[in-house]
Short mmCIF file of C-alpha atoms and ligand atoms in Angstrom, two decimals:
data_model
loop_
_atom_site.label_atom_id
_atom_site.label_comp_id
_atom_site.label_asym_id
_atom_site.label_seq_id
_atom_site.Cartn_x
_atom_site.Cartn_y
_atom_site.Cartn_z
CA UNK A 14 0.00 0.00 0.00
CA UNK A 15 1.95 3.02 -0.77
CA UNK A 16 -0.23 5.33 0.44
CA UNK A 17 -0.65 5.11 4.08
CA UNK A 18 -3.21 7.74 4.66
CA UNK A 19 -5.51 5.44 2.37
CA UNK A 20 -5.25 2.72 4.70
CA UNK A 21 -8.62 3.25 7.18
CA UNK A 22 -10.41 4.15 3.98
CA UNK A 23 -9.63 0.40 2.64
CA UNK A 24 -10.06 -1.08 5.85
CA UNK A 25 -13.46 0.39 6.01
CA UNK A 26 -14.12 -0.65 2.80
CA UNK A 27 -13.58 -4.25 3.82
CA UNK A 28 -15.23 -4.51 6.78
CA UNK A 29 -18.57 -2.59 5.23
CA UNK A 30 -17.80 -5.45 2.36
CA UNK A 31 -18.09 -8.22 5.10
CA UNK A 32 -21.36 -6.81 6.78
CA UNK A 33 -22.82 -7.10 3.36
CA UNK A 34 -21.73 -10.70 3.37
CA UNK A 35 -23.13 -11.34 6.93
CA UNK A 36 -26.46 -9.59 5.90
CA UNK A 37 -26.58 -11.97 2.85
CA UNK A 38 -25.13 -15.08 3.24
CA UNK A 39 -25.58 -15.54 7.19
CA UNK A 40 -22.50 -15.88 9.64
CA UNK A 41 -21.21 -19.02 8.17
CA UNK A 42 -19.77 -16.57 5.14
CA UNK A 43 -18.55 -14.22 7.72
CA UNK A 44 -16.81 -16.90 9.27
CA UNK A 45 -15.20 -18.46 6.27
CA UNK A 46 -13.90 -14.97 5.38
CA UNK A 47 -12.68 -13.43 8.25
CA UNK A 48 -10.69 -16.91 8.79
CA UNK A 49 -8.85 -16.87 5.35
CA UNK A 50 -8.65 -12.95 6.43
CA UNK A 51 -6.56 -14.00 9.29
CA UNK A 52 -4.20 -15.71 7.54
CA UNK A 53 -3.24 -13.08 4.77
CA UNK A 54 -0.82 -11.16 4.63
CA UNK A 55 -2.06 -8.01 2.86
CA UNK A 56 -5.01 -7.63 5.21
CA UNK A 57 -2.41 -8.18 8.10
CA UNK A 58 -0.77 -5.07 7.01
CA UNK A 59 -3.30 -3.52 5.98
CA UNK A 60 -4.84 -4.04 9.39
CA UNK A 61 -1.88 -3.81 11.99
CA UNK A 62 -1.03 -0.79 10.64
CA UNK A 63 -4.31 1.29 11.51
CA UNK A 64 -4.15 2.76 15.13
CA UNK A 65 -8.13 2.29 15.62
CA UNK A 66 -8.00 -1.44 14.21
CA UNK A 67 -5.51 -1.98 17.63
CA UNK A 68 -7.83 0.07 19.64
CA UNK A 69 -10.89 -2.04 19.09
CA UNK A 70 -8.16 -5.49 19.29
CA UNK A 71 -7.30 -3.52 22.63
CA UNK A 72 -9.97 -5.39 24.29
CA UNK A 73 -8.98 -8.74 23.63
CA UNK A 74 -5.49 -8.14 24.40
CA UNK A 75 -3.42 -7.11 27.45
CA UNK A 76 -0.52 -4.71 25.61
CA UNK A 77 2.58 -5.03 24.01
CA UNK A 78 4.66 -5.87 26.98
CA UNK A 79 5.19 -8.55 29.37
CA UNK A 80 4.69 -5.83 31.72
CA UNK A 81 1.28 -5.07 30.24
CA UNK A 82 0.86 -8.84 30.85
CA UNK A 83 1.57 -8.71 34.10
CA UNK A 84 -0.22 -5.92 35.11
CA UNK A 85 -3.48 -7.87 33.77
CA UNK A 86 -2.74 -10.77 35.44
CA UNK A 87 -2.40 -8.76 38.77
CA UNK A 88 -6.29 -7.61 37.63
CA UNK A 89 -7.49 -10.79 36.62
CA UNK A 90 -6.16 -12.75 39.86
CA UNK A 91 -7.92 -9.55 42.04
CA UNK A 92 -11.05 -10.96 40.59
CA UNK A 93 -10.71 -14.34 42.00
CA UNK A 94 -9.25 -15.92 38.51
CA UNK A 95 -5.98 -17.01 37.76
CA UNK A 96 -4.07 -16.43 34.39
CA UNK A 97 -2.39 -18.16 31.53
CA UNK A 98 0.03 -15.33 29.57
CA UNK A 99 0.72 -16.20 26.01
CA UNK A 100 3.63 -14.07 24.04
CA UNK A 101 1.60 -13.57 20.71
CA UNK A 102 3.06 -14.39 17.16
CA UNK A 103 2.56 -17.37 15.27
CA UNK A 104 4.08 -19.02 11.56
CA UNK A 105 7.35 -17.26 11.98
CA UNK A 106 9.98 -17.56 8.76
CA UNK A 107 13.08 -18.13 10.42
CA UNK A 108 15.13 -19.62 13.05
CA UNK A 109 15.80 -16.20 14.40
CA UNK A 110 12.26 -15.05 15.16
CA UNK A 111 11.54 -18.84 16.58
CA UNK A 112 14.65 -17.79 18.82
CA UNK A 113 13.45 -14.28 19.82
CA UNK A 114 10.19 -15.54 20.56
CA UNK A 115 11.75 -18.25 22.89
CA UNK A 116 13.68 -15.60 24.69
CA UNK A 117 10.75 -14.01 25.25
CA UNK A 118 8.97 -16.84 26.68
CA UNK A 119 11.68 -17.73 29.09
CA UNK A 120 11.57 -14.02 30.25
CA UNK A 121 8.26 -14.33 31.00
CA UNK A 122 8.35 -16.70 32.91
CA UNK A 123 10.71 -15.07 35.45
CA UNK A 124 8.40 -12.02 34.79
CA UNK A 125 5.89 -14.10 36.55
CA UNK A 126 8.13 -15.71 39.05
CA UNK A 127 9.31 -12.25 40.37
CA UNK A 128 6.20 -10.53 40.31
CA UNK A 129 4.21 -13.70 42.20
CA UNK A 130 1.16 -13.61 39.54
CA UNK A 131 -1.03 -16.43 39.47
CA UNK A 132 -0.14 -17.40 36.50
CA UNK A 133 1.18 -19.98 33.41
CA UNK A 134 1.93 -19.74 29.68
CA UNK A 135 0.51 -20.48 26.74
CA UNK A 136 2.30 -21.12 23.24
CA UNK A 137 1.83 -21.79 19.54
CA UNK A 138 4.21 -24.14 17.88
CA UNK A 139 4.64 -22.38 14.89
CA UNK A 140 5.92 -19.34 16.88
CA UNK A 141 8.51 -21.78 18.00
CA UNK A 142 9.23 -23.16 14.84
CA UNK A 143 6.98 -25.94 13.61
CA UNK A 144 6.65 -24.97 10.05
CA UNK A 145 10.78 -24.65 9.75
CA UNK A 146 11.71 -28.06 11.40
CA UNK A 147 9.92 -29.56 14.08
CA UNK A 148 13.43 -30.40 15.67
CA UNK A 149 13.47 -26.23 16.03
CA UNK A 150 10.09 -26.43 17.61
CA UNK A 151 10.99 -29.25 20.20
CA UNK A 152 14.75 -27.68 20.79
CA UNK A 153 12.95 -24.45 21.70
CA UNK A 154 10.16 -25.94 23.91
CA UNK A 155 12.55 -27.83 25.93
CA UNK A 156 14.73 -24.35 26.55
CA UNK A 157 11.42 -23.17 27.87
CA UNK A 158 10.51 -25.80 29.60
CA UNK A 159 13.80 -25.85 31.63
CA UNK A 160 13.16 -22.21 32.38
CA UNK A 161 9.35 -23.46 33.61
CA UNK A 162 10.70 -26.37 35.53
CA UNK A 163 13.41 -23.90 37.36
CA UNK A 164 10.38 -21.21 38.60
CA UNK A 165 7.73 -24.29 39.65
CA UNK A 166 6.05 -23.11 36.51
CA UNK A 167 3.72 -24.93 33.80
CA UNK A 168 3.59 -24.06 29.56
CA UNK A 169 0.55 -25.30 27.55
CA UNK A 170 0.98 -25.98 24.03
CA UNK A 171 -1.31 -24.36 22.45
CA UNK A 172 -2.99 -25.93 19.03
CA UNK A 173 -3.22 -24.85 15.78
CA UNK A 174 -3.94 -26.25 11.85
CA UNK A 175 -5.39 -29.88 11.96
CA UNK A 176 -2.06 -30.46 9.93
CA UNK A 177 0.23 -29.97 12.72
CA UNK A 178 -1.62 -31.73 15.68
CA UNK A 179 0.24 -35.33 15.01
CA UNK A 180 3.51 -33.45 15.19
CA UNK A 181 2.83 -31.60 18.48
CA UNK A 182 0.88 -34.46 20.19
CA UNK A 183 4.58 -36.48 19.18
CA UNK A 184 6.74 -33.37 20.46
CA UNK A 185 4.47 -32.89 23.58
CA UNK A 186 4.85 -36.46 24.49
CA UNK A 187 8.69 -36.92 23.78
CA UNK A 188 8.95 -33.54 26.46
CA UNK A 189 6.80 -35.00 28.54
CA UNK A 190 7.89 -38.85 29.04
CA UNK A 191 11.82 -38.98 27.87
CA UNK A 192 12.69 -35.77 28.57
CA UNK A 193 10.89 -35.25 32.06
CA UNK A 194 8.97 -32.57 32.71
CA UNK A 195 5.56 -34.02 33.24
CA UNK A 196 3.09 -32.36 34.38
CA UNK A 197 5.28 -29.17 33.70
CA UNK A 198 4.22 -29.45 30.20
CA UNK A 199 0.32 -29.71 28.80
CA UNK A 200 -1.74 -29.64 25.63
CA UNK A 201 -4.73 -28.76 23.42
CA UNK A 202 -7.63 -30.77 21.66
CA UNK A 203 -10.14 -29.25 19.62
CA UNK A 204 -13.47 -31.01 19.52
CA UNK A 205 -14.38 -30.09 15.94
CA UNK A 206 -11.76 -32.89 14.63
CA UNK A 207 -13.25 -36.15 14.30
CA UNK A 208 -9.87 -37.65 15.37
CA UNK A 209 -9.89 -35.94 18.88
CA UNK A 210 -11.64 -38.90 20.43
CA UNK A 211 -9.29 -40.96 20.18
CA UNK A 212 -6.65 -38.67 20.94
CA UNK A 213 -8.46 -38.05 24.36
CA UNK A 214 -8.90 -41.23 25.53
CA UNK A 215 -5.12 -41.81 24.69
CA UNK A 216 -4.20 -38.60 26.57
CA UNK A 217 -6.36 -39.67 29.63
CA UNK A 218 -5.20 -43.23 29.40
CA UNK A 219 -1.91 -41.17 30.13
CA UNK A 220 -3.04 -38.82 32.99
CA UNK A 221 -2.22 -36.23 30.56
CA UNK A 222 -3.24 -32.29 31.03
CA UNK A 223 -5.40 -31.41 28.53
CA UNK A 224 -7.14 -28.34 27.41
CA UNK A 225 -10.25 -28.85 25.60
CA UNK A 226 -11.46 -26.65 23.34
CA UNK A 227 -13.64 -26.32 20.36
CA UNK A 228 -11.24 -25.31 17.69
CA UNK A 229 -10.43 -21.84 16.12
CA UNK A 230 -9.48 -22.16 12.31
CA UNK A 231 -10.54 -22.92 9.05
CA UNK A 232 -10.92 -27.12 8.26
CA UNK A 233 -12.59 -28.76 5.47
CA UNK A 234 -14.92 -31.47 6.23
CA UNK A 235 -12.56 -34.31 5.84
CA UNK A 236 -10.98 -33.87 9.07
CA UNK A 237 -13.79 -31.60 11.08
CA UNK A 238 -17.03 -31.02 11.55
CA UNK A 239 -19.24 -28.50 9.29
CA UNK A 240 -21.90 -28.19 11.82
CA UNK A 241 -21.58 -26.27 14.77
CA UNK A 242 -23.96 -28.35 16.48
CA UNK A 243 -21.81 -31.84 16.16
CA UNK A 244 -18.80 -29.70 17.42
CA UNK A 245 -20.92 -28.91 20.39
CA UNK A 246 -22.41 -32.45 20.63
CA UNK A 247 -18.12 -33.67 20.76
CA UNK A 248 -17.21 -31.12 23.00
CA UNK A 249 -19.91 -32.27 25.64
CA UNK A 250 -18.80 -35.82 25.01
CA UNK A 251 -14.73 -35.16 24.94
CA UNK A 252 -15.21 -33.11 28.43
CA UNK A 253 -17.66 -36.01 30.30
CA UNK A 254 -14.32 -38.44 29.10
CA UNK A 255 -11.97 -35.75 30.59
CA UNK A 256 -14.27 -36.18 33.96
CA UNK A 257 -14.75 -39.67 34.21
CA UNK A 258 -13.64 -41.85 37.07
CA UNK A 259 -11.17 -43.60 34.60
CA UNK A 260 -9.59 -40.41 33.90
CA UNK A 261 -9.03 -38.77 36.93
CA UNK A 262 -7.91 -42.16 37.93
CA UNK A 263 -4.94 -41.75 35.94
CA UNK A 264 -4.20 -38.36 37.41
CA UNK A 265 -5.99 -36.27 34.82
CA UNK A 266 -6.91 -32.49 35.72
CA UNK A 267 -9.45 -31.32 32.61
CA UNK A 268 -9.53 -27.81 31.70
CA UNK A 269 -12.22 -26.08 29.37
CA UNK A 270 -12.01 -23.32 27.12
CA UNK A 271 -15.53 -22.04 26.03
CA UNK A 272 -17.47 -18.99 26.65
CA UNK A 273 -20.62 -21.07 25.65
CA UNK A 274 -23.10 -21.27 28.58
CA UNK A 275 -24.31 -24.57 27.12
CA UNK A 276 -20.76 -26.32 27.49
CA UNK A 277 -20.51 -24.79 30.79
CA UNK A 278 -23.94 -25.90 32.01
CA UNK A 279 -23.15 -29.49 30.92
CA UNK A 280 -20.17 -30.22 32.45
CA UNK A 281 -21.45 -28.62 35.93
CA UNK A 282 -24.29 -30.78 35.57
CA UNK A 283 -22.07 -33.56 34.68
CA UNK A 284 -19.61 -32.73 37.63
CA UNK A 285 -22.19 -32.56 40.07
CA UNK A 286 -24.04 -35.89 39.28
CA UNK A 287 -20.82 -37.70 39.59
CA UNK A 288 -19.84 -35.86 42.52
CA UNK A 289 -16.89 -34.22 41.08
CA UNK A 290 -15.41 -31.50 43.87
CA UNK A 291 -15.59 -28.05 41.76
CA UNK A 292 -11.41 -27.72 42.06
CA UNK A 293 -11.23 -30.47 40.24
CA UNK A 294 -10.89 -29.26 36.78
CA UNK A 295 -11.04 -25.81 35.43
CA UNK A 296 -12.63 -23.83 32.86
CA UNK A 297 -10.76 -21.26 31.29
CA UNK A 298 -11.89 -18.09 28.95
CA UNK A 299 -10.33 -15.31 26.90
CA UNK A 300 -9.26 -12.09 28.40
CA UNK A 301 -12.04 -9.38 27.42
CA UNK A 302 -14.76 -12.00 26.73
CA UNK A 303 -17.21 -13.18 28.86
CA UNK A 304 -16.39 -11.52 32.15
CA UNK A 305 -19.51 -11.78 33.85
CA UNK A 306 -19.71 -15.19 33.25
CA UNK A 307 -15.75 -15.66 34.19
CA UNK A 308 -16.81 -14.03 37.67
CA UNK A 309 -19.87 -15.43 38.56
CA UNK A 310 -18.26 -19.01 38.53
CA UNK A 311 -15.55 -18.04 40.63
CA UNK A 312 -18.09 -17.46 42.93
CA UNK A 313 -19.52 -20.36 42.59
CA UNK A 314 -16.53 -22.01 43.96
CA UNK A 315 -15.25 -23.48 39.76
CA UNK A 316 -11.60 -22.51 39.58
CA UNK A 317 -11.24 -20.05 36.00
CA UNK A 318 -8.37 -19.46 34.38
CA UNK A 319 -8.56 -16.46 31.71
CA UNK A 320 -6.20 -16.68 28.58
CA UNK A 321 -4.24 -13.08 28.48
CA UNK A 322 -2.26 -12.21 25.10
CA UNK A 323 -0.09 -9.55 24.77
CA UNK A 324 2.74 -8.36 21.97
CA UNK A 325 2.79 -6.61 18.66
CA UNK A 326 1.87 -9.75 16.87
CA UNK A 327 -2.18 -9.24 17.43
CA UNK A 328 -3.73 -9.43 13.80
CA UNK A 329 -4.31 -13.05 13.67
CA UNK A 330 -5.62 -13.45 17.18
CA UNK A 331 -7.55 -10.64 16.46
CA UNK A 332 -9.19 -11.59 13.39
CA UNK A 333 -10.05 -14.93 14.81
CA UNK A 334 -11.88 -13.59 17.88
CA UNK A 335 -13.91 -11.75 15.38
CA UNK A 336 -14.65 -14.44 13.24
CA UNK A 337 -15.92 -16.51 16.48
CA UNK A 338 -18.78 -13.79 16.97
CA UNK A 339 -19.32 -11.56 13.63
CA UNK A 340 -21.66 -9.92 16.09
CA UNK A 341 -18.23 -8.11 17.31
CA UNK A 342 -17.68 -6.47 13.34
CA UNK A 343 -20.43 -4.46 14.37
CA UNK A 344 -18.62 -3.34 17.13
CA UNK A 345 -15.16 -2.47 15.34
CA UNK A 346 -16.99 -1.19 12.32
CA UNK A 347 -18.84 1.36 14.84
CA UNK A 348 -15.61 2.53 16.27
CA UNK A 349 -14.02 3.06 12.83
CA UNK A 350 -16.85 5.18 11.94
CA UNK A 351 -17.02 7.37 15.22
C1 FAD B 407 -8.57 -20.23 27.03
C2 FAD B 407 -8.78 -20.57 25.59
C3 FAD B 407 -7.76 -21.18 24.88
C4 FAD B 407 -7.95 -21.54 23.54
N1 FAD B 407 -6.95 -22.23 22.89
C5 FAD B 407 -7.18 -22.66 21.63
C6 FAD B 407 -6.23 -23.48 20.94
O1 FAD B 407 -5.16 -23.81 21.45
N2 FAD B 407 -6.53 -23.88 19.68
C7 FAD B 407 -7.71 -23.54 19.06
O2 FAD B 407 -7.94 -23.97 17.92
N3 FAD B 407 -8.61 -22.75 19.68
C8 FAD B 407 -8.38 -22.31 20.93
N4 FAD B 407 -9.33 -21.54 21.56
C9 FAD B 407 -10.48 -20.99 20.79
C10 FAD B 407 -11.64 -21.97 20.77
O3 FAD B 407 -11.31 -23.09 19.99
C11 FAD B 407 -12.91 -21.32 20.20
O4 FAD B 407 -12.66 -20.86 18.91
C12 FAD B 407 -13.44 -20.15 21.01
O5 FAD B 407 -13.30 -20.38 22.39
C13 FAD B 407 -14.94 -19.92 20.71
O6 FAD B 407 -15.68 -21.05 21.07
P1 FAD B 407 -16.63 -21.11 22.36
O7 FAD B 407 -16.50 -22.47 22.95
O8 FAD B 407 -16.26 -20.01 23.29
O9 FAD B 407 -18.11 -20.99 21.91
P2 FAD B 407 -18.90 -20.49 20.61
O10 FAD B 407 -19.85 -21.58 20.32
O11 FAD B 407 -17.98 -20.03 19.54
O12 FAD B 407 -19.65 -19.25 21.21
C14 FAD B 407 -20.59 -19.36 22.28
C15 FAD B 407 -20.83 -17.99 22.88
O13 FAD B 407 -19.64 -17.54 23.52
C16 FAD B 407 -19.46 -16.15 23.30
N5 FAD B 407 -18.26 -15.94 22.50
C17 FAD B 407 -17.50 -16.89 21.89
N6 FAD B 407 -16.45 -16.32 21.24
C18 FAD B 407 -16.56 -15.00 21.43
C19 FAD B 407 -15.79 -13.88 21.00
N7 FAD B 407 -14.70 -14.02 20.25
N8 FAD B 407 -16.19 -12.64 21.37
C20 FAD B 407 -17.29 -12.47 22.15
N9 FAD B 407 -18.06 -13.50 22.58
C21 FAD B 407 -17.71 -14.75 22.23
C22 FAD B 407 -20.71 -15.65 22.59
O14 FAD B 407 -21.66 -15.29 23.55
C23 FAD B 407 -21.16 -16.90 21.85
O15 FAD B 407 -22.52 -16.87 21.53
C24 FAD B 407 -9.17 -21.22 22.91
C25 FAD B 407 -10.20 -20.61 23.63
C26 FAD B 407 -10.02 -20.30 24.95
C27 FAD B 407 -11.16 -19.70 25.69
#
């Protein structure tokens, strides 16, 4: 774009082009757009480089700094929740930025041991390295991991594309059993694969801690479900798994990340039927969504854990929070036009 004056004029332009689509073609079209929109690159610069597209992504994310990070975490664990901090930046090009971004992990986590934040970490693969070499991924998990095994500390491996998940369930589980750190080290499944069954009951077969979650990116129906409905329907059925008797047996601690009051009604239900104690699993949300609901079952006595980003790296996050609830277009298109 060689203008950059023009840029809030395009942007506009784009987003008033996707409330068209919503208006016409429902939110499934949304969806599908704003998903491929979060993985190009033009509307990533386009994007990142327009001050009020970051002030409306301001709500979903802490800052730039680990500071900022902090600071939130001090807020969030004020309210009764605890926090998992997770550097943002994902599909990075070289060894160097893998490297930078592992830096910046490990500082984080003595950010958090010095400042005495309930909190743990959260990161993607592919800002570690997964689409250079996977050896580059697993070389700069276990620096981490060191670093989280030296401050009492725990890092979840985050998951992305339903490409990469054999890789990082094989790298997760190679850090976890021959290298050693246990329960240091924990994982995601996303219930929209039709796989993720049987990756859960091998997980829980394993005492494994898992983060279950419905799944945030664009997959064709070979590997995932097209209906929302059957994603819910796997979700409900993945989390009673995580809770059974069997499970927790094996030393499993279940977490769940949804902001849908369905999920969460279900697995209380479920938890209370089989007499589950309330601390013994956790559901965790993103920072800036869902607050009231974050709060009230804290309450309640569930243990919450909200997901706070923070870094430069925001447009993909971004774009994927939107596409989770085009209802929230409506909200950034409002700002750009005030
Ligand atoms: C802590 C955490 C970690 C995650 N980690 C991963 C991961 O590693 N890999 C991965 O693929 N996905 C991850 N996700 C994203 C997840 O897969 C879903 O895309 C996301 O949580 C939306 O699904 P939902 O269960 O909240 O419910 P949905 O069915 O999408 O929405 C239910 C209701 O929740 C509210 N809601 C949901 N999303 C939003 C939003 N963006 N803004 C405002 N309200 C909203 C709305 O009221 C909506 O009606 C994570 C989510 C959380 C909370």
């Amino acid at each position: 774009m060689k203008n950059p004056k023009r840029f809030p004029l395009v942007l506009l332009i784009v987003l008033l082009g996707s409330g068209l689509l919503l208006y016409w073609f429902g939110e499934r079209w949304l969806r599908a757009v704003l998903l491929y929109l979060s993985t190009a690159v033009w509307a990533q610069y386009l994007v990142s480089h327009t001050r009020l597209a970051w002030r409306v992504a301001s709500r979903f994310i802490a800052g730039e700094t680990a500071d900022d990070a902090i600071a939130a975490a001090r807020t969030v664990n004020s309210r009764g929740l605890s926090a998992t901090l997770n550097y943002l930046g994902e599909h990075v090009h070289t060894p160097q930025e893998a490297a930078y971004a592992r830096d910046e992990i490990v500082r984080l986590l003595d950010c958090i041991q010095q400042s005495g934040v309930d909190a743990n970490v959260s990161v993607k693969p592919s800002q570690l390295g997964l689409n250079i070499d996977p050896r580059l991924l697993y070389e700069n998990l276990h620096i981490v991991l060191n670093r989280a095994r030296q401050t009492n500390n725990r890092v979840r491996i985050d998951m992305e594309e339903s490409s990469t998940v054999d890789t990082t369930l094989g790298i997760y589980r190679r850090l976890r059993d021959e290298d050693g750190y246990g329960r240091h080290v924990g994982v995601v499944i996303q219930a929209y694969l039709y796989r993720s069954q049987q990756d859960i009951a091998a997980l829980m077969s394993e005492g494994a801690w898992v983060r279950l979650c419905k799944g945030a990116y664009a997959e064709p129906p070979e590997v995932a479900f097209p209906q929302k409905a059957d994603t819910d329907a796997s979700f409900v059925q993945l989390a009673q798994h995580m809770l059974s008797a069997d499970a927790r047996q094996h030393g499993a601690y279940p977490c769940f990340a949804t902001h849908d009051e369905t999920m969460v009604q279900a697995i209380r239900q479920f938890a209370q039927a089989q007499q589950i104690p309330a601390d013994a699993f956790e559901f965790q949300m993103l920072y800036g969504i869902r607050r009231e609901l974050q709060e009230q079952l804290a309450a309640q006595g569930y243990r919450v854990r909200v997901y706070i980003p923070y870094g430069t790296a925001w447009y993909p996050y971004f774009v994927r929070r939107l596409a989770e609830r085009p209802a929230n277009m409506w909200f950034f298109i409002g700002n750009l036009l005030r």
